[in-house]
Coordinates of C-alpha atoms and ligand atoms in Angstrom, one line a residue:
M1 CA 37.8 -29.6 31.6
S2 CA 37.1 -28.1 28.3
T3 CA 39.3 -28.6 25.2
P4 CA 39.5 -25.4 23.2
T5 CA 40.1 -26.4 19.6
S6 CA 43.1 -24.0 19.5
K7 CA 44.9 -26.2 22.1
L8 CA 44.7 -29.3 20.0
P9 CA 47.9 -30.5 18.2
D10 CA 48.1 -29.0 14.7
R11 CA 47.6 -32.3 12.9
L12 CA 44.1 -32.6 14.4
L13 CA 42.8 -29.1 13.5
G14 CA 41.4 -30.1 10.1
K15 CA 39.7 -33.1 11.7
V16 CA 37.6 -31.3 14.3
V17 CA 33.9 -31.1 13.4
A18 CA 33.1 -27.4 13.1
D19 CA 29.5 -27.5 12.1
P20 CA 27.4 -27.4 15.4
D21 CA 24.6 -29.6 13.9
V22 CA 27.0 -32.3 12.7
A23 CA 28.8 -32.2 16.1
A24 CA 25.5 -32.5 17.9
S25 CA 24.6 -35.6 15.8
H26 CA 27.9 -37.1 17.1
A27 CA 26.9 -36.3 20.7
V28 CA 24.2 -39.0 20.9
D29 CA 23.8 -42.7 20.1
A30 CA 20.9 -45.1 19.6
S31 CA 20.1 -45.2 23.3
S32 CA 18.7 -41.7 23.0
T33 CA 15.1 -43.0 22.5
A34 CA 15.5 -44.3 26.1
S35 CA 16.0 -40.9 27.7
E36 CA 15.7 -37.4 26.4
P37 CA 19.3 -36.6 25.5
S38 CA 20.6 -33.4 27.1
L39 CA 23.7 -32.4 25.2
P40 CA 26.8 -31.3 27.1
G41 CA 27.6 -27.6 26.8
D42 CA 31.2 -28.2 25.8
F43 CA 32.6 -31.1 23.8
T44 CA 34.8 -31.5 20.7
V45 CA 34.3 -34.0 18.0
V46 CA 37.5 -35.2 16.2
R47 CA 37.1 -37.5 13.2
A48 CA 40.4 -39.4 13.0
R49 CA 41.7 -40.3 9.6
D50 CA 44.6 -42.6 10.6
L51 CA 46.4 -44.2 13.5
G52 CA 48.5 -41.0 13.9
D53 CA 45.4 -39.0 14.6
V54 CA 44.3 -41.4 17.3
V55 CA 47.7 -41.3 18.9
A56 CA 47.7 -37.5 18.8
V57 CA 44.3 -37.3 20.5
L58 CA 45.3 -39.7 23.3
E59 CA 48.7 -38.0 23.9
H60 CA 46.9 -34.7 24.2
A61 CA 44.1 -36.1 26.3
Q62 CA 46.5 -37.6 28.8
A63 CA 48.6 -34.5 29.0
T64 CA 45.5 -32.3 29.6
R65 CA 43.4 -34.8 31.5
T66 CA 40.7 -34.5 28.9
P67 CA 38.1 -37.3 28.8
V68 CA 37.9 -39.2 25.5
V69 CA 34.8 -41.0 24.2
P70 CA 35.7 -43.5 21.5
Q71 CA 33.0 -43.7 18.8
G72 CA 32.1 -45.9 15.9
A73 CA 28.7 -45.7 14.2
R74 CA 26.7 -44.6 17.3
T75 CA 24.3 -47.6 17.3
S76 CA 25.0 -48.2 21.1
R77 CA 21.8 -49.1 22.9
V78 CA 23.2 -48.2 26.3
G79 CA 24.7 -44.7 26.0
G80 CA 28.2 -46.0 25.5
A81 CA 29.2 -43.5 22.7
M82 CA 27.6 -40.2 23.9
A83 CA 29.5 -37.0 24.3
T84 CA 30.1 -35.9 27.9
E85 CA 31.0 -32.6 29.4
G86 CA 34.5 -31.4 28.2
A87 CA 35.2 -34.6 26.3
I88 CA 36.8 -35.2 23.0
V89 CA 34.5 -37.5 21.0
L90 CA 37.0 -39.5 19.0
N91 CA 35.2 -40.9 16.0
V92 CA 37.1 -43.7 14.1
E93 CA 34.7 -44.6 11.3
A94 CA 37.2 -43.3 8.7
L95 CA 39.7 -46.0 9.8
A96 CA 38.0 -48.4 7.3
G97 CA 40.2 -49.6 4.5
E98 CA 39.5 -52.8 2.6
P99 CA 39.8 -55.8 5.0
Q100 CA 43.1 -57.7 4.3
I101 CA 42.1 -61.4 4.0
D102 CA 44.5 -64.3 4.4
A103 CA 42.6 -67.3 3.2
V104 CA 45.3 -69.8 4.1
E105 CA 45.7 -68.7 7.7
G106 CA 41.9 -68.0 7.9
Y107 CA 41.9 -64.4 9.2
A108 CA 41.2 -60.8 8.1
V109 CA 42.9 -57.7 9.3
V110 CA 40.3 -55.0 9.7
G111 CA 40.1 -51.3 10.5
P112 CA 37.8 -50.4 13.4
G113 CA 35.6 -48.3 11.1
V114 CA 34.7 -51.2 8.7
V115 CA 31.0 -51.9 8.8
N116 CA 30.1 -55.4 10.0
A117 CA 28.2 -56.2 6.8
D118 CA 31.1 -55.1 4.6
L119 CA 33.5 -57.5 6.4
K120 CA 30.9 -60.3 6.0
R121 CA 30.7 -59.5 2.3
A122 CA 34.5 -59.3 1.9
A123 CA 34.8 -62.7 3.6
E124 CA 32.1 -64.2 1.4
A125 CA 33.8 -63.0 -1.8
N126 CA 36.7 -65.3 -0.7
G127 CA 34.4 -68.3 0.1
L128 CA 34.9 -67.5 3.8
F129 CA 32.6 -66.5 6.7
Y130 CA 32.7 -64.0 9.5
G131 CA 30.1 -65.0 12.1
P132 CA 28.8 -62.2 14.4
D133 CA 25.8 -60.5 12.9
P134 CA 24.2 -57.8 15.2
A135 CA 20.8 -56.8 13.9
S136 CA 22.5 -53.4 13.2
W137 CA 25.0 -55.1 10.9
E138 CA 24.5 -52.8 7.9
T139 CA 25.5 -49.8 10.1
C140 CA 27.6 -50.8 13.1
T141 CA 31.4 -51.0 13.0
I142 CA 33.8 -53.8 13.8
G143 CA 35.5 -51.4 16.4
G144 CA 32.2 -50.9 18.1
N145 CA 31.5 -54.7 17.9
V146 CA 34.8 -55.5 19.6
A147 CA 34.2 -52.8 22.2
T148 CA 30.8 -54.2 23.1
N149 CA 31.5 -57.9 22.4
A150 CA 28.5 -57.7 20.1
G151 CA 26.3 -60.7 19.5
G152 CA 23.4 -61.0 17.1
L153 CA 21.1 -63.5 15.4
C154 CA 23.5 -66.3 14.6
C155 CA 25.3 -66.5 18.0
V156 CA 23.3 -69.6 18.9
K157 CA 25.6 -71.5 16.6
Y158 CA 28.5 -69.2 15.9
G159 CA 29.1 -67.4 19.2
V160 CA 29.8 -63.7 19.9
T161 CA 32.5 -61.3 18.7
A162 CA 34.9 -62.5 21.3
D163 CA 34.9 -65.9 19.7
W164 CA 36.1 -64.4 16.5
V165 CA 38.8 -61.9 17.6
K166 CA 42.4 -63.2 17.4
A167 CA 44.4 -60.0 18.0
L168 CA 44.1 -56.3 18.4
Q169 CA 46.0 -53.0 18.0
V170 CA 44.9 -50.5 20.7
V171 CA 46.1 -47.0 21.5
L172 CA 46.3 -46.4 25.2
P173 CA 45.8 -43.1 27.0
G174 CA 49.1 -41.2 26.5
G175 CA 49.4 -42.5 22.9
E176 CA 51.2 -45.8 23.4
V177 CA 50.3 -48.3 20.6
M178 CA 49.8 -51.7 22.1
T179 CA 49.2 -55.1 20.3
T180 CA 47.5 -58.1 21.9
G181 CA 46.9 -61.7 20.8
H182 CA 48.2 -63.8 17.9
R183 CA 47.7 -64.3 14.2
T184 CA 48.8 -67.9 14.5
A185 CA 46.2 -70.6 14.8
K186 CA 47.2 -71.1 18.5
G187 CA 49.0 -68.9 21.1
V188 CA 49.1 -68.9 24.9
T189 CA 51.8 -66.4 25.8
G190 CA 50.8 -64.5 28.9
Y191 CA 47.5 -63.2 29.9
D192 CA 44.6 -63.0 27.4
L193 CA 44.6 -59.2 27.0
T194 CA 42.6 -59.5 23.8
G195 CA 39.8 -61.0 25.9
L196 CA 40.1 -58.1 28.3
F197 CA 39.7 -55.4 25.6
V198 CA 36.8 -57.2 23.9
G199 CA 33.8 -55.8 25.7
S200 CA 35.6 -53.0 27.5
E201 CA 33.4 -50.4 25.9
G202 CA 36.1 -47.8 25.2
T203 CA 37.1 -47.6 28.9
L204 CA 40.7 -48.9 28.4
G205 CA 41.9 -47.6 25.0
V206 CA 40.9 -47.1 21.4
V207 CA 40.9 -50.1 19.1
T208 CA 42.7 -49.2 15.8
E209 CA 43.0 -52.6 14.2
V210 CA 41.3 -56.0 14.6
V211 CA 42.4 -59.4 13.4
V212 CA 39.3 -61.6 13.1
R213 CA 39.1 -65.4 12.5
L214 CA 37.3 -66.5 9.3
Q215 CA 36.0 -69.9 8.6
P216 CA 34.8 -71.7 5.5
A217 CA 31.4 -70.4 4.4
P218 CA 28.3 -72.4 5.4
D219 CA 25.5 -73.1 2.8
P220 CA 22.8 -70.4 2.3
A221 CA 20.4 -70.7 5.2
L222 CA 16.8 -71.9 5.0
T223 CA 14.2 -70.6 7.5
A224 CA 11.2 -72.2 9.2
L225 CA 8.6 -70.0 10.9
A226 CA 6.4 -71.5 13.6
V227 CA 3.3 -69.9 15.2
F228 CA 2.3 -70.9 18.7
T229 CA -0.9 -70.2 20.6
S230 CA 0.9 -71.0 23.9
L231 CA 4.1 -69.5 25.2
D232 CA 5.0 -72.7 27.1
D233 CA 4.7 -74.7 23.9
A234 CA 7.0 -72.2 22.1
V235 CA 9.6 -72.5 24.9
A236 CA 9.3 -76.3 24.6
G237 CA 10.1 -75.9 20.9
I238 CA 13.2 -73.9 21.7
L239 CA 14.4 -76.5 24.2
A240 CA 13.8 -79.3 21.6
L241 CA 15.9 -77.4 19.0
R242 CA 18.7 -76.8 21.6
R243 CA 18.8 -80.6 22.1
D244 CA 19.1 -81.4 18.4
R245 CA 22.4 -82.8 17.3
H246 CA 22.9 -80.0 14.7
R247 CA 22.5 -76.6 16.2
P248 CA 20.3 -74.1 14.2
C249 CA 22.2 -71.0 13.1
L250 CA 19.4 -68.7 14.1
L251 CA 16.6 -69.1 16.7
E252 CA 14.5 -66.0 17.4
I253 CA 11.3 -65.4 19.3
M254 CA 8.7 -62.7 19.1
D255 CA 6.0 -62.6 21.8
R256 CA 2.3 -61.5 21.4
S257 CA 3.0 -57.7 21.9
S258 CA 5.9 -57.8 19.4
I259 CA 3.8 -59.6 16.9
R260 CA 1.0 -57.1 17.3
A261 CA 3.4 -54.2 16.9
V262 CA 4.8 -55.7 13.7
Q263 CA 1.3 -56.4 12.3
A264 CA 0.3 -52.8 13.1
F265 CA 3.3 -51.7 11.0
G266 CA 2.5 -53.9 8.0
D267 CA 0.7 -57.2 7.3
Y268 CA 3.4 -59.9 7.8
G269 CA 0.7 -62.7 8.0
F270 CA 0.9 -63.4 11.7
P271 CA -2.5 -64.7 13.0
D272 CA -4.3 -62.6 15.6
D273 CA -4.3 -65.4 18.2
A274 CA -0.5 -66.0 18.1
E275 CA 1.1 -65.9 21.5
A276 CA 4.6 -66.4 20.1
V277 CA 6.4 -66.8 16.8
L278 CA 9.7 -68.7 16.5
L279 CA 12.1 -68.4 13.6
V280 CA 14.7 -71.0 13.1
Q281 CA 17.4 -71.4 10.4
A282 CA 19.7 -74.2 9.2
D283 CA 22.9 -73.7 7.2
R284 CA 24.9 -77.0 7.6
P285 CA 26.7 -77.6 4.3
D286 CA 24.8 -80.2 2.2
H287 CA 22.2 -80.8 4.9
V288 CA 20.2 -77.5 5.0
A289 CA 16.9 -78.9 3.7
D290 CA 17.1 -82.0 6.0
D291 CA 17.9 -79.9 9.0
V292 CA 15.2 -77.3 8.5
T293 CA 12.6 -80.0 7.8
R294 CA 13.6 -81.7 11.1
Y295 CA 13.4 -78.4 13.0
A296 CA 9.9 -77.8 11.6
E297 CA 8.9 -81.3 12.8
L298 CA 10.3 -80.7 16.3
L299 CA 8.3 -77.4 16.4
T300 CA 5.1 -79.1 15.3
A301 CA 5.6 -81.8 17.9
A302 CA 6.1 -79.1 20.6
G303 CA 2.6 -77.7 19.7
A304 CA 3.0 -75.2 16.9
S305 CA -0.3 -74.3 15.3
E306 CA 1.3 -73.5 12.0
V307 CA 4.8 -74.0 10.5
A308 CA 6.0 -72.6 7.2
V309 CA 9.3 -73.9 5.7
A310 CA 11.2 -71.9 3.0
D311 CA 12.3 -73.8 -0.1
D312 CA 14.9 -71.3 -1.2
P313 CA 17.0 -68.4 0.3
G314 CA 14.5 -65.9 -1.3
E315 CA 11.6 -67.4 0.6
S316 CA 13.8 -67.6 3.7
E317 CA 14.2 -63.8 3.6
V318 CA 10.5 -63.3 3.2
L319 CA 9.8 -65.4 6.3
L320 CA 12.4 -63.2 8.2
E321 CA 10.8 -59.9 7.1
G322 CA 8.6 -59.5 10.1
R323 CA 11.6 -60.0 12.4
R324 CA 13.7 -57.5 10.4
V325 CA 11.2 -54.7 10.6
M326 CA 10.5 -55.2 14.3
S327 CA 12.9 -52.5 15.6
T328 CA 11.3 -49.9 13.2
A329 CA 7.8 -51.2 14.2
F330 CA 8.7 -50.5 17.8
E331 CA 9.8 -47.0 17.0
A332 CA 6.3 -46.3 15.9
L333 CA 5.0 -47.3 19.4
G334 CA 6.7 -44.3 21.1
A335 CA 9.7 -43.7 23.4
R336 CA 11.2 -46.9 24.6
I337 CA 14.0 -48.4 26.6
A338 CA 15.6 -51.4 24.9
E339 CA 16.4 -54.0 27.5
D340 CA 19.0 -56.8 27.0
I341 CA 18.7 -59.6 29.6
C342 CA 20.2 -63.0 29.2
V343 CA 18.8 -65.9 31.2
P344 CA 19.5 -69.7 31.0
V345 CA 17.5 -71.0 28.1
G346 CA 15.6 -73.3 30.4
R347 CA 14.2 -70.3 32.3
L348 CA 13.0 -68.3 29.3
A349 CA 9.3 -69.0 30.0
E350 CA 9.7 -67.7 33.6
F351 CA 11.4 -64.5 32.3
M352 CA 8.7 -63.9 29.7
R353 CA 5.9 -64.5 32.1
G354 CA 7.6 -62.3 34.7
A355 CA 8.0 -59.5 32.0
L356 CA 4.2 -59.7 31.4
E357 CA 3.6 -59.2 35.2
V358 CA 6.0 -56.2 35.2
A359 CA 4.2 -54.6 32.3
D360 CA 0.9 -55.0 34.2
R361 CA 2.2 -53.8 37.5
R362 CA 3.9 -50.7 36.0
R363 CA 1.2 -50.0 33.4
V364 CA 3.6 -49.9 30.4
T365 CA 3.7 -52.0 27.2
I366 CA 6.7 -54.4 27.0
P367 CA 7.0 -56.3 23.8
V368 CA 9.6 -59.1 24.4
S369 CA 11.6 -60.5 21.5
G370 CA 15.1 -61.6 20.9
H371 CA 17.7 -64.3 20.5
A372 CA 15.8 -67.2 22.1
G373 CA 18.4 -69.8 21.3
D374 CA 20.8 -68.0 23.6
G375 CA 18.2 -67.0 26.3
N376 CA 19.0 -63.4 25.3
L377 CA 15.8 -61.3 25.3
H378 CA 15.2 -57.7 24.4
P379 CA 12.1 -56.5 26.3
S380 CA 11.3 -53.0 24.9
I381 CA 9.7 -50.8 27.5
V382 CA 7.4 -48.4 25.7
Y383 CA 6.3 -45.2 27.5
D384 CA 4.9 -41.7 26.9
R385 CA 7.8 -39.3 26.8
D386 CA 5.5 -36.4 27.5
D387 CA 4.1 -37.9 30.7
P388 CA 6.7 -37.9 33.6
D389 CA 4.6 -40.5 35.4
S390 CA 4.7 -42.9 32.5
Q391 CA 8.5 -42.3 32.2
A392 CA 9.0 -43.0 35.9
R393 CA 7.0 -46.2 35.6
A394 CA 9.1 -47.2 32.6
W395 CA 12.3 -46.9 34.7
Q396 CA 10.7 -48.9 37.5
A397 CA 9.9 -51.6 35.0
F398 CA 13.5 -51.5 33.8
D399 CA 14.7 -52.0 37.3
D400 CA 12.2 -54.8 37.8
L401 CA 13.4 -56.6 34.7
V402 CA 17.1 -56.3 35.7
R403 CA 16.3 -57.9 39.0
L404 CA 14.0 -60.6 37.5
G405 CA 16.9 -61.6 35.2
L406 CA 19.3 -61.8 38.1
D407 CA 16.8 -63.8 40.2
L408 CA 16.7 -66.3 37.3
D409 CA 20.5 -66.7 37.3
G410 CA 20.8 -64.5 34.3
T411 CA 22.9 -61.4 33.5
I412 CA 21.9 -57.7 33.1
S413 CA 23.4 -57.6 29.6
G414 CA 23.7 -60.3 27.0
E415 CA 25.2 -58.2 24.2
H416 CA 24.5 -54.5 24.4
G417 CA 26.9 -53.8 27.2
I418 CA 26.6 -51.6 30.3
G419 CA 27.3 -48.1 28.8
S420 CA 26.2 -45.2 30.9
L421 CA 22.6 -46.4 30.9
K422 CA 23.1 -49.5 33.0
A423 CA 26.2 -48.4 35.0
P424 CA 24.1 -47.8 38.1
W425 CA 23.1 -51.5 38.0
L426 CA 26.5 -53.1 37.4
G427 CA 27.2 -53.5 41.2
L428 CA 24.0 -55.4 41.6
E429 CA 25.4 -58.2 39.5
L430 CA 29.1 -58.0 40.3
G431 CA 29.0 -57.1 44.0
T432 CA 31.3 -54.6 45.7
A433 CA 34.5 -56.6 45.7
E434 CA 34.3 -57.5 42.0
L435 CA 33.3 -54.0 41.0
D436 CA 36.3 -52.6 42.9
R437 CA 38.7 -55.2 41.3
Q438 CA 37.5 -54.2 37.9
R439 CA 37.9 -50.5 38.6
R440 CA 41.5 -51.2 39.7
L441 CA 42.1 -53.2 36.5
K442 CA 40.9 -50.2 34.4
G443 CA 43.5 -48.1 36.3
V444 CA 46.3 -50.3 35.0
F445 CA 45.6 -49.0 31.4
D446 CA 43.9 -45.7 32.2
P447 CA 45.4 -44.4 35.5
L448 CA 43.8 -40.9 35.1
G449 CA 40.4 -42.3 34.3
I450 CA 40.0 -40.4 31.1
M451 CA 38.7 -43.2 28.9
N452 CA 34.9 -43.0 28.5
P453 CA 34.2 -41.9 32.1
G454 CA 30.7 -42.7 33.3
V455 CA 30.5 -45.7 31.0
V456 CA 30.5 -49.2 32.6
F457 CA 31.5 -47.9 36.1
P458 CA 29.0 -45.7 37.8
G459 CA 30.1 -42.2 38.7
S460 CA 33.6 -42.4 37.4
S461 CA 35.0 -39.2 36.1
A462 CA 38.3 -38.0 34.7
Ligands
FAD1 C1 18.6 -51.4 15.4 C2 19.7 -51.9 16.3 C3 19.9 -53.3 16.4 C4 20.9 -53.8 17.2 N1 21.1 -55.1 17.3 C5 22.1 -55.6 18.0 C6 22.4 -57.0 18.1 O1 21.6 -57.8 17.5 N2 23.4 -57.5 18.8 C7 24.2 -56.6 19.5 O2 25.2 -57.0 20.1 N3 24.0 -55.3 19.5 C8 23.0 -54.8 18.8 N4 22.8 -53.4 18.7 C9 23.7 -52.5 19.5 C10 24.9 -52.0 18.7 O3 24.7 -52.0 17.3 C11 26.2 -52.7 19.0 O4 26.5 -52.5 20.4 C12 27.4 -52.3 18.1 O5 28.5 -53.2 18.5 C13 27.9 -50.9 18.3 O6 28.7 -50.6 17.2 P1 29.0 -49.1 16.8 O7 30.0 -49.0 15.7 O8 27.7 -48.4 16.5 O9 29.6 -48.5 18.1 P2 29.2 -47.2 18.9 O10 27.8 -47.2 19.2 O11 29.7 -45.9 18.3 O12 30.0 -47.4 20.3 C14 29.7 -48.5 21.1 C15 30.7 -48.6 22.3 O13 32.0 -49.0 21.7 C16 33.0 -48.0 22.0 N5 33.8 -48.0 20.8 C17 33.4 -47.8 19.5 N6 34.4 -47.9 18.7 C18 35.5 -48.1 19.5 C19 36.9 -48.3 19.2 N7 37.4 -48.3 18.0 N8 37.7 -48.5 20.2 C20 37.3 -48.5 21.5 N9 36.0 -48.4 21.8 C21 35.1 -48.2 20.8 C22 32.2 -46.8 22.3 O14 32.9 -45.9 23.2 C23 30.9 -47.3 23.0 O15 31.2 -47.6 24.3 C24 21.8 -52.9 17.9 C25 21.6 -51.5 17.8 C26 20.5 -51.0 17.0 C27 20.4 -49.6 16.9

């Protein structure tokens, strides 16, 4: 159903994006390198400025059965924030005041539009620390992080967004403002609805305020970079680090194809014969140098051909540069589908070898990299967008990788979520009964099915 602007409540009229080019830019997210985006013919972008605007949109949407797509910074890798036919795209980036920090209670009250890096900086200015750090941290919003249960590079020690969210304010379809959770250090009253909303990808309501836990800041991290000429040795190194008494705060892997893509982008000093590079960091207060030296020794014992250890945070950043440019380096390879499989850490080698076989079989390039310390890998399936056969083979490879991850007792999404891109595969992991139970749970909050239809659940429409 279309939403003529004239039918919107008066308070929203000045918040509708009128410029067609700007509106079109709000119709797509960062998954659009995965498939050619075809814009819906009819959608309306509303940029909310406050809670009242969000309430007005959801009252109107319920009354007119209009679909709503909640939207943050549009860095979704899975088509979670894309405009759909007849929908109101409700962008909440402007709900982004200064985070309110309570250093005694150890929390911050944050608007959903606050950028992840800004929250981290605000916490740091108070000697505190907010953990989750998606690689998109300079752009993505806390609302989007909550909606996707975002992870990142330091999850291996600090966990994912769910581990940091204490309480939420959410606007439900119809406009009711609901709060979940507790600001107190503990709290077990009733079901954990905070946990339900974290990771719900905009399918239940719109997050308008987030209370996140903060903790004392760790020391500035130091990095070690290890080069391996054997993938099995690299995985042995990962397992050795996982067994260490003091968990690294970052443990990333880049395979041979990833290293080559990065070296083609700029010279980051990786040798030609490298099969894998591991990056590991330590940040334990007063023990950073000891820990990173011990990690380097463990990696050498596992068979690393070279290990470089940073002496100071500046050098640390230099060692991380190759990892940081990786996403941009991959863009240069062509169109790609960014995968997000998580397997038990002990089965990483099997997954990475399996991905190489898939790449061979489907005749596509698949650099594999990611958060090795969590078993969360991001194979990037590169294909030629102008060649329908190459595109078809890329999607076959995507399907192969999903099934490979499940065969290895993994999950089809470690951190990016399901979105619209992976919705057709959700049933493969959950099974029919669980999928049906989850659909019914959605109906409790969204009985008309207007919240982000087509996202998470395949084929759902308002
Ligand atoms: C270069 C790059 C690197 C990335 N690295 C990582 C990484 O390391 N780890 C990781 O987890 N992800 C990563 N991502 C994916 C993405 O950044 C995360 O999913 C992020 O949490 C999305 O935030 P956003 O503000 O861009 O949300 P959007 O993309 O705008 O939306 C994402 C989803 O959240 C919903 N949503 C947004 N705001 C709200 C709200 N206020 N209320 C309800 N629902 C809402 C949307 O409907 C959509 O389903 C990366 C993406 C890119 C492009």
